Tab-separated table of C-alpha atoms (C1' of nucleotides) in Angstrom:
chain	number	residue	atom	x	y	z
A	1	MET	CA	8.001	-11.350	23.155
A	2	GLY	CA	9.216	-10.097	19.846
A	3	ARG	CA	6.369	-12.298	18.702
A	4	ASP	CA	3.839	-10.167	20.577
A	5	ILE	CA	5.205	-7.050	18.993
A	6	ALA	CA	5.229	-8.643	15.585
A	7	GLU	CA	1.614	-9.633	15.913
A	8	ALA	CA	0.512	-6.223	17.127
A	9	LEU	CA	2.549	-4.621	14.392
A	10	GLY	CA	0.926	-6.812	11.820
A	11	LEU	CA	-2.520	-5.814	12.955
A	12	LEU	CA	-1.484	-2.206	13.064
A	13	LEU	CA	-0.101	-2.267	9.569
A	14	LYS	CA	-3.089	-4.093	8.222
A	15	ARG	CA	-5.148	-1.038	9.083
A	16	SER	CA	-2.599	1.595	8.336
A	17	THR	CA	-1.804	1.134	4.701
A	18	ARG	CA	-2.379	3.825	2.176
A	19	VAL	CA	-5.960	2.799	1.699
A	20	GLY	CA	-6.484	2.820	5.456
A	21	LEU	CA	-4.884	5.546	7.472
A	22	HIS	CA	-3.703	7.944	4.814
A	23	ARG	CA	-6.934	7.777	2.893
A	24	ARG	CA	-9.048	8.458	5.922
A	25	LEU	CA	-6.684	11.109	7.170
A	26	THR	CA	-6.668	13.095	3.970
A	27	ASP	CA	-10.338	12.635	3.223
A	28	GLY	CA	-11.804	16.022	2.457
A	29	ALA	CA	-8.534	17.744	3.261
A	30	GLY	CA	-8.697	20.013	0.235
A	31	GLU	CA	-7.594	20.146	-3.356
A	32	GLY	CA	-4.618	18.068	-4.436
A	33	VAL	CA	-3.912	16.284	-1.177
A	34	ASP	CA	-4.910	12.644	-0.965
A	35	GLU	CA	-3.461	9.346	0.187
A	36	LEU	CA	-0.923	9.454	-2.629
A	37	THR	CA	0.346	12.988	-2.302
A	38	TYR	CA	0.276	13.072	1.471
A	39	PRO	CA	3.510	11.155	2.023
A	40	VAL	CA	5.308	13.665	-0.192
A	41	LEU	CA	3.789	16.582	1.658
A	42	SER	CA	4.548	15.047	5.018
A	43	GLY	CA	8.094	14.075	4.141
A	44	LEU	CA	8.735	17.553	2.886
A	45	ALA	CA	7.456	19.042	6.115
A	46	ARG	CA	9.645	16.668	8.086
A	47	THR	CA	12.932	17.576	6.483
A	48	GLY	CA	12.464	20.949	4.816
A	49	PRO	CA	13.169	21.750	1.161
A	50	ARG	CA	14.675	18.813	-0.673
A	51	SER	CA	15.356	17.624	-4.164
A	52	ALA	CA	12.967	15.184	-5.789
A	53	ALA	CA	15.576	12.437	-5.820
A	54	ASP	CA	16.220	12.835	-2.115
A	55	LEU	CA	12.547	12.730	-1.330
A	56	ALA	CA	12.102	9.687	-3.528
A	57	HIS	CA	14.668	7.812	-1.489
A	58	GLU	CA	13.036	9.001	1.708
A	59	VAL	CA	9.559	7.913	0.699
A	60	GLY	CA	10.726	4.705	-0.951
A	61	LEU	CA	9.305	5.611	-4.326
A	62	ASP	CA	10.644	6.132	-7.792
A	63	ARG	CA	11.842	9.631	-8.577
A	64	SER	CA	9.294	9.988	-11.357
A	65	GLY	CA	6.448	9.289	-8.975
A	66	VAL	CA	7.618	11.998	-6.620
A	67	THR	CA	7.899	14.404	-9.524
A	68	ARG	CA	4.362	13.703	-10.624
A	69	ARG	CA	2.885	13.963	-7.168
A	70	ALA	CA	4.821	17.131	-6.566
A	71	SER	CA	3.311	18.538	-9.737
A	72	THR	CA	-0.150	17.819	-8.408
A	73	LEU	CA	0.688	19.560	-5.171
A	74	GLU	CA	2.221	22.447	-7.071
A	75	ALA	CA	-0.945	22.886	-9.096
A	76	ALA	CA	-2.878	23.008	-5.842
A	77	GLY	CA	-0.540	25.707	-4.539
A	78	LEU	CA	0.846	23.643	-1.680
A	79	VAL	CA	4.329	23.108	-3.051
A	80	ARG	CA	6.697	25.431	-4.891
A	81	ARG	CA	9.629	24.530	-7.131
A	82	ASP	CA	12.591	26.719	-6.296
A	83	PRO	CA	15.829	26.559	-8.224
A	84	ASP	CA	18.671	25.294	-6.112
A	85	PRO	CA	21.008	28.286	-5.767
A	86	THR	CA	24.072	26.043	-5.658
A	87	ASP	CA	23.172	23.796	-8.591
A	88	ARG	CA	21.216	25.030	-11.532
A	89	ARG	CA	20.142	21.536	-12.538
A	90	ALA	CA	18.357	20.854	-9.297
A	91	THR	CA	14.994	22.181	-8.187
A	92	LEU	CA	14.169	22.245	-4.529
A	93	LEU	CA	10.678	21.191	-3.559
A	94	THR	CA	9.425	23.578	-0.927
A	95	LEU	CA	6.179	23.885	0.981
A	96	THR	CA	4.272	27.090	0.443
A	97	ASP	CA	2.733	28.783	3.460
A	98	GLU	CA	-0.539	27.204	2.501
A	99	GLY	CA	1.192	23.835	2.313
A	100	GLU	CA	2.629	24.295	5.766
A	101	ARG	CA	-0.793	25.156	7.092
A	102	VAL	CA	-2.406	22.115	5.498
A	103	VAL	CA	0.145	19.622	6.740
A	104	ALA	CA	0.092	21.156	10.210
A	105	ALA	CA	-3.681	20.834	10.306
A	106	LEU	CA	-3.546	17.225	9.185
A	107	ARG	CA	-0.941	16.354	11.766
A	108	GLU	CA	-2.915	18.011	14.493
A	109	ARG	CA	-5.966	16.103	13.373
A	110	LEU	CA	-4.105	12.803	13.617
A	111	ALA	CA	-2.528	13.702	16.948
A	112	ASP	CA	-5.911	14.601	18.384
A	113	HIS	CA	-7.280	11.359	17.123
A	114	ILE	CA	-4.551	9.410	18.861
A	115	THR	CA	-4.678	11.415	22.056
A	116	ASP	CA	-8.378	10.819	22.152
A	117	SER	CA	-7.951	7.094	21.847
A	118	LEU	CA	-5.575	7.182	24.826
A	119	ARG	CA	-8.108	8.945	27.007
A	120	SER	CA	-8.480	5.963	29.304
A	121	TRP	CA	-4.759	5.488	29.830
A	122	PRO	CA	-2.956	6.720	32.907
A	123	PRO	CA	-1.031	9.782	31.706
A	124	ASP	CA	2.369	8.526	32.787
A	125	GLU	CA	1.813	5.215	31.044
A	126	ALA	CA	0.811	6.998	27.885
A	127	ALA	CA	3.881	9.193	28.022
A	128	ALA	CA	6.121	6.204	28.614
A	129	PHE	CA	4.533	4.422	25.710
A	130	ALA	CA	5.085	7.382	23.432
A	131	ALA	CA	8.738	7.557	24.406
A	132	GLN	CA	9.246	3.852	23.917
A	133	LEU	CA	7.528	3.895	20.574
A	134	ARG	CA	9.771	6.698	19.425
A	135	ARG	CA	12.804	4.793	20.573
A	136	PHE	CA	11.604	1.598	18.971
A	137	VAL	CA	11.107	3.311	15.672
A	138	ALA	CA	14.456	5.057	15.896
A	139	GLU	CA	16.452	1.954	16.690
A	140	GLY	CA	13.939	-0.370	15.182
A	141	PRO	CA	14.254	-3.230	12.789
A	142	PHE	CA	13.233	-1.122	9.816
A	143	GLY	CA	16.060	1.345	9.779
B	1	MET	CA	1.846	13.639	23.491
B	2	GLY	CA	-0.453	12.153	20.914
B	3	ARG	CA	1.751	14.246	18.663
B	4	ASP	CA	4.805	12.238	19.631
B	5	ILE	CA	3.006	9.027	18.872
B	6	ALA	CA	1.694	10.368	15.623
B	7	GLU	CA	5.169	11.328	14.508
B	8	ALA	CA	6.679	7.998	15.470
B	9	LEU	CA	3.801	6.218	13.813
B	10	GLY	CA	4.317	8.202	10.669
B	11	LEU	CA	7.964	7.244	10.521
B	12	LEU	CA	7.089	3.661	11.268
B	13	LEU	CA	4.492	3.484	8.554
B	14	LYS	CA	6.726	5.163	6.067
B	15	ARG	CA	9.005	2.160	6.305
B	16	SER	CA	6.421	-0.487	6.750
B	17	THR	CA	4.289	-0.270	3.684
B	18	ARG	CA	3.890	-3.144	1.333
B	19	VAL	CA	6.997	-2.181	-0.573
B	20	GLY	CA	8.923	-1.922	2.675
B	21	LEU	CA	8.247	-4.480	5.325
B	22	HIS	CA	6.232	-7.048	3.454
B	23	ARG	CA	8.528	-7.033	0.480
B	24	ARG	CA	11.637	-7.493	2.546
B	25	LEU	CA	9.953	-10.039	4.760
B	26	THR	CA	8.811	-12.242	1.923
B	27	ASP	CA	11.946	-11.846	-0.143
B	28	GLY	CA	13.100	-15.276	-1.159
B	29	ALA	CA	10.390	-16.928	0.896
B	30	GLY	CA	9.478	-19.408	-1.814
B	31	GLU	CA	7.177	-19.761	-4.759
B	32	GLY	CA	3.960	-17.766	-4.818
B	33	VAL	CA	4.439	-15.767	-1.656
B	34	ASP	CA	5.361	-12.122	-2.031
B	35	GLU	CA	4.352	-8.763	-0.640
B	36	LEU	CA	0.971	-9.045	-2.339
B	37	THR	CA	-0.012	-12.530	-1.343
B	38	TYR	CA	1.435	-12.373	2.142
B	39	PRO	CA	-1.425	-10.426	3.704
B	40	VAL	CA	-3.843	-13.076	2.481
B	41	LEU	CA	-1.686	-15.852	3.826
B	42	SER	CA	-1.191	-14.098	7.118
B	43	GLY	CA	-4.841	-13.181	7.539
B	44	LEU	CA	-5.800	-16.741	6.837
B	45	ALA	CA	-3.406	-18.004	9.461
B	46	ARG	CA	-4.777	-15.514	11.943
B	47	THR	CA	-8.408	-16.523	11.712
B	48	GLY	CA	-8.491	-19.991	10.203
B	49	PRO	CA	-10.450	-21.046	7.122
B	50	ARG	CA	-12.591	-18.239	5.758
B	51	SER	CA	-14.526	-17.301	2.687
B	52	ALA	CA	-12.963	-14.971	0.170
B	53	ALA	CA	-15.482	-12.245	0.923
B	54	ASP	CA	-14.723	-12.396	4.621
B	55	LEU	CA	-11.012	-12.241	4.006
B	56	ALA	CA	-11.467	-9.337	1.631
B	57	HIS	CA	-13.161	-7.340	4.337
B	58	GLU	CA	-10.441	-8.308	6.778
B	59	VAL	CA	-7.605	-7.284	4.512
B	60	GLY	CA	-9.370	-4.199	3.212
B	61	LEU	CA	-9.252	-5.331	-0.388
B	62	ASP	CA	-11.741	-6.065	-3.103
B	63	ARG	CA	-13.045	-9.612	-3.182
B	64	SER	CA	-11.701	-10.141	-6.671
B	65	GLY	CA	-8.205	-9.298	-5.533
B	66	VAL	CA	-8.371	-11.836	-2.766
B	67	THR	CA	-9.636	-14.431	-5.201
B	68	ARG	CA	-6.762	-13.807	-7.562
B	69	ARG	CA	-4.116	-13.831	-4.871
B	70	ALA	CA	-5.617	-16.954	-3.408
B	71	SER	CA	-5.327	-18.573	-6.833
B	72	THR	CA	-1.644	-17.756	-6.883
B	73	LEU	CA	-1.202	-19.280	-3.464
B	74	GLU	CA	-3.244	-22.285	-4.491
B	75	ALA	CA	-1.015	-22.855	-7.504
B	76	ALA	CA	1.971	-22.772	-5.170
B	77	GLY	CA	0.346	-25.361	-2.942
B	78	LEU	CA	0.035	-23.115	0.087
B	79	VAL	CA	-3.719	-22.680	0.061
B	80	ARG	CA	-6.525	-25.119	-0.643
B	81	ARG	CA	-10.086	-24.388	-1.726
B	82	ASP	CA	-12.486	-26.515	0.267
B	83	PRO	CA	-16.194	-26.487	-0.385
B	84	ASP	CA	-18.105	-25.063	2.541
B	85	PRO	CA	-20.104	-28.015	3.895
B	86	THR	CA	-22.962	-25.760	4.965
B	87	ASP	CA	-23.203	-23.719	1.754
B	88	ARG	CA	-22.431	-25.162	-1.619
B	89	ARG	CA	-21.891	-21.746	-3.178
B	90	ALA	CA	-19.081	-20.869	-0.835
B	91	THR	CA	-15.513	-22.103	-0.919
B	92	LEU	CA	-13.431	-21.928	2.200
B	93	LEU	CA	-9.861	-20.808	1.780
B	94	THR	CA	-7.666	-23.010	3.911
B	95	LEU	CA	-3.951	-23.190	4.526
B	96	THR	CA	-2.285	-26.413	3.531
B	97	ASP	CA	0.288	-27.903	5.875
B	98	GLU	CA	2.950	-26.408	3.689
B	99	GLY	CA	1.176	-23.050	3.928
B	100	GLU	CA	1.108	-23.268	7.699
B	101	ARG	CA	4.797	-24.039	7.738
B	102	VAL	CA	5.643	-21.110	5.476
B	103	VAL	CA	3.654	-18.543	7.406
B	104	ALA	CA	5.006	-19.839	10.701
B	105	ALA	CA	8.542	-19.513	9.397
B	106	LEU	CA	7.920	-15.985	8.171
B	107	ARG	CA	6.419	-14.933	11.471
B	108	GLU	CA	9.296	-16.403	13.374
B	109	ARG	CA	11.679	-14.583	11.097
B	110	LEU	CA	9.968	-11.269	11.790
B	111	ALA	CA	9.736	-11.936	15.508
B	112	ASP	CA	13.421	-12.758	15.662
B	113	HIS	CA	14.171	-9.613	13.774
B	114	ILE	CA	12.229	-7.527	16.259
B	115	THR	CA	13.560	-9.317	19.307
B	116	ASP	CA	17.026	-8.756	17.994
B	117	SER	CA	16.449	-5.038	17.632
B	118	LEU	CA	15.334	-4.907	21.263
B	119	ARG	CA	18.519	-6.541	22.464
B	120	SER	CA	19.680	-3.412	24.270
B	121	TRP	CA	16.410	-2.859	26.096
B	122	PRO	CA	15.869	-3.842	29.702
B	123	PRO	CA	13.690	-6.965	29.511
B	124	ASP	CA	10.908	-5.585	31.669
B	125	GLU	CA	10.742	-2.418	29.625
B	126	ALA	CA	10.545	-4.433	26.444
B	127	ALA	CA	7.767	-6.579	27.850
B	128	ALA	CA	5.857	-3.511	29.019
B	129	PHE	CA	6.247	-1.948	25.603
B	130	ALA	CA	4.954	-5.050	23.898
B	131	ALA	CA	1.902	-5.126	26.156
B	132	GLN	CA	1.201	-1.444	25.630
B	133	LEU	CA	1.578	-1.740	21.908
B	134	ARG	CA	-0.884	-4.590	21.851
B	135	ARG	CA	-3.331	-2.572	23.892
B	136	PHE	CA	-2.843	0.497	21.761
B	137	VAL	CA	-3.572	-1.452	18.636
B	138	ALA	CA	-6.566	-3.159	20.175
B	139	GLU	CA	-8.205	0.030	21.433
B	140	GLY	CA	-6.452	2.191	18.943
B	141	PRO	CA	-7.680	4.898	16.650
B	142	PHE	CA	-7.804	2.594	13.654
B	143	GLY	CA	-10.396	0.161	14.857
C	1	DA	C1'	37.628	21.785	-24.565
C	2	DG	C1'	35.640	17.007	-23.898
C	3	DC	C1'	33.758	13.200	-21.716
C	4	DA	C1'	31.471	11.101	-17.860
C	5	DT	C1'	28.004	11.978	-14.375
C	6	DA	C1'	23.932	13.700	-11.992
C	7	DG	C1'	19.315	15.950	-11.771
C	8	DC	C1'	15.004	16.651	-13.869
C	9	DG	C1'	10.635	15.898	-16.546
C	10	DT	C1'	8.027	12.877	-19.623
C	11	DG	C1'	6.427	8.892	-22.590
C	12	DC	C1'	5.645	4.024	-22.446
C	13	DG	C1'	4.351	-0.527	-20.940
C	14	DC	C1'	3.061	-3.430	-17.106
C	15	DC	C1'	0.199	-4.839	-13.626
C	16	DG	C1'	-2.786	-4.516	-9.567
C	17	DC	C1'	-7.221	-3.118	-8.466
C	18	DG	C1'	-12.246	-1.893	-8.361
C	19	DC	C1'	-16.476	-2.564	-11.007
C	20	DA	C1'	-19.742	-5.254	-13.119
C	21	DC	C1'	-21.334	-9.303	-15.365
C	22	DG	C1'	-22.672	-14.307	-15.582
C	23	DC	C1'	-23.414	-18.487	-13.248
C	24	DA	C1'	-24.573	-21.426	-9.345
C	25	DT	C1'	-26.797	-21.903	-5.039
C	26	DA	C1'	-29.606	-20.437	-1.135
C	27	DT	C1'	-33.383	-18.107	1.051
C	28	DC	C1'	-37.721	-15.884	1.251
C	29	DC	C1'	-42.533	-15.394	0.306
C	30	DG	C1'	-46.857	-16.009	-1.952
D	1	DC	C1'	-44.016	-25.831	-3.753
D	2	DG	C1'	-42.160	-22.628	-7.184
D	3	DG	C1'	-40.740	-18.247	-8.723
D	4	DA	C1'	-38.316	-14.017	-7.195
D	5	DT	C1'	-34.644	-12.030	-4.804
D	6	DA	C1'	-30.242	-12.300	-2.622
D	7	DT	C1'	-25.510	-14.096	-1.839
D	8	DG	C1'	-21.018	-16.143	-3.144
D	9	DC	C1'	-17.699	-16.949	-6.562
D	10	DG	C1'	-14.670	-16.322	-10.654
D	11	DT	C1'	-13.457	-13.471	-14.632
D	12	DG	C1'	-13.217	-9.678	-18.240
D	13	DC	C1'	-12.490	-4.832	-18.657
D	14	DG	C1'	-10.870	-0.163	-18.042
D	15	DC	C1'	-8.373	3.017	-15.157
D	16	DG	C1'	-4.439	4.553	-12.944
D	17	DG	C1'	-0.024	4.398	-10.406
D	18	DC	C1'	4.564	3.005	-10.904
D	19	DG	C1'	9.246	1.677	-12.632
D	20	DC	C1'	12.175	2.109	-16.668
D	21	DA	C1'	14.433	4.592	-20.016
D	22	DC	C1'	15.100	8.481	-22.936
D	23	DG	C1'	16.412	13.344	-23.931
D	24	DC	C1'	17.885	17.533	-22.130
D	25	DT	C1'	20.578	20.663	-19.248
D	26	DA	C1'	24.116	21.529	-16.093
D	27	DT	C1'	28.246	20.110	-13.522
D	28	DG	C1'	32.850	18.302	-12.549
D	29	DC	C1'	37.038	16.182	-13.696
D	30	DT	C1'	41.039	15.641	-16.519
DNA sequence: AGCATAGCGTGCGCCGCGCACGCATATCCG
DNA sequence: CGGATATGCGTGCGCGGCGCACGCTATGCT
């Protein structure tokens, strides 16, 4: 039964890599945001202002990569570099209002997409599935 | 509610990219198989012998990439290049017995991993979740 | 004060990837 | 039946992202 999940997961991932989901999601989403910068943007929205090193660990990328992507986003006006008030070495990456708006729009777009694909499901089943998926991810094998 | 799924999916994907899941899965799995070659191996196991072009479309990669990865796997003795009997231009990529064994072992390893992480779930809930996940992927927004 | 440590940005080298070319074969059409 | 076009394959090339390491600044500990 774990085998069923593994198989479904495999298929899901096959279509959801950077070149799949993130590329399609961010296609035509404006200046500076693409399949590479999106994870940074999204991670930042998820946890609020964070240091580059923190974000790097979160995204599973090298710190330098996060820095560079953040610079792209900064140039596009979606991310701001604020000095950390408690540590003058650190700079906190923060979403600008525009950045917040963009990421919110993208998330809504994805959510709509998913909701739409669940149109034919009984509502209670869909809700149960959502809850279980959340739980699976939270407890899941990829913690 | 699609929003819940989207969020969970985002978290899931964040940890399941090539550098995450596939890397950890194939770590120490033997010569020639790593996070890059695994998708080729796995896709081949899923659909049987196929041409490189077909596989490329399946994996969402350029044909040249598939060719190169297949060469790696061939050198490791996991994949064989058979001439297509119906078309002398084409070469069918085929898993060797050793290749079958390796991919089976990897899948079992992943399945065990997942099953293990569902230990605390009521069995019927887990089964229902597996079925729903399969359905979601089949009908899903990333067809 | 002084040394070890942590955070940041940047230059460098590696490597995967997409593009395009050349070659072999197959198919189509006159 | 034969030339033209199309398809499949492997490979060379250039681009670009990424990890590593360096230099710099700031911090903390003794």
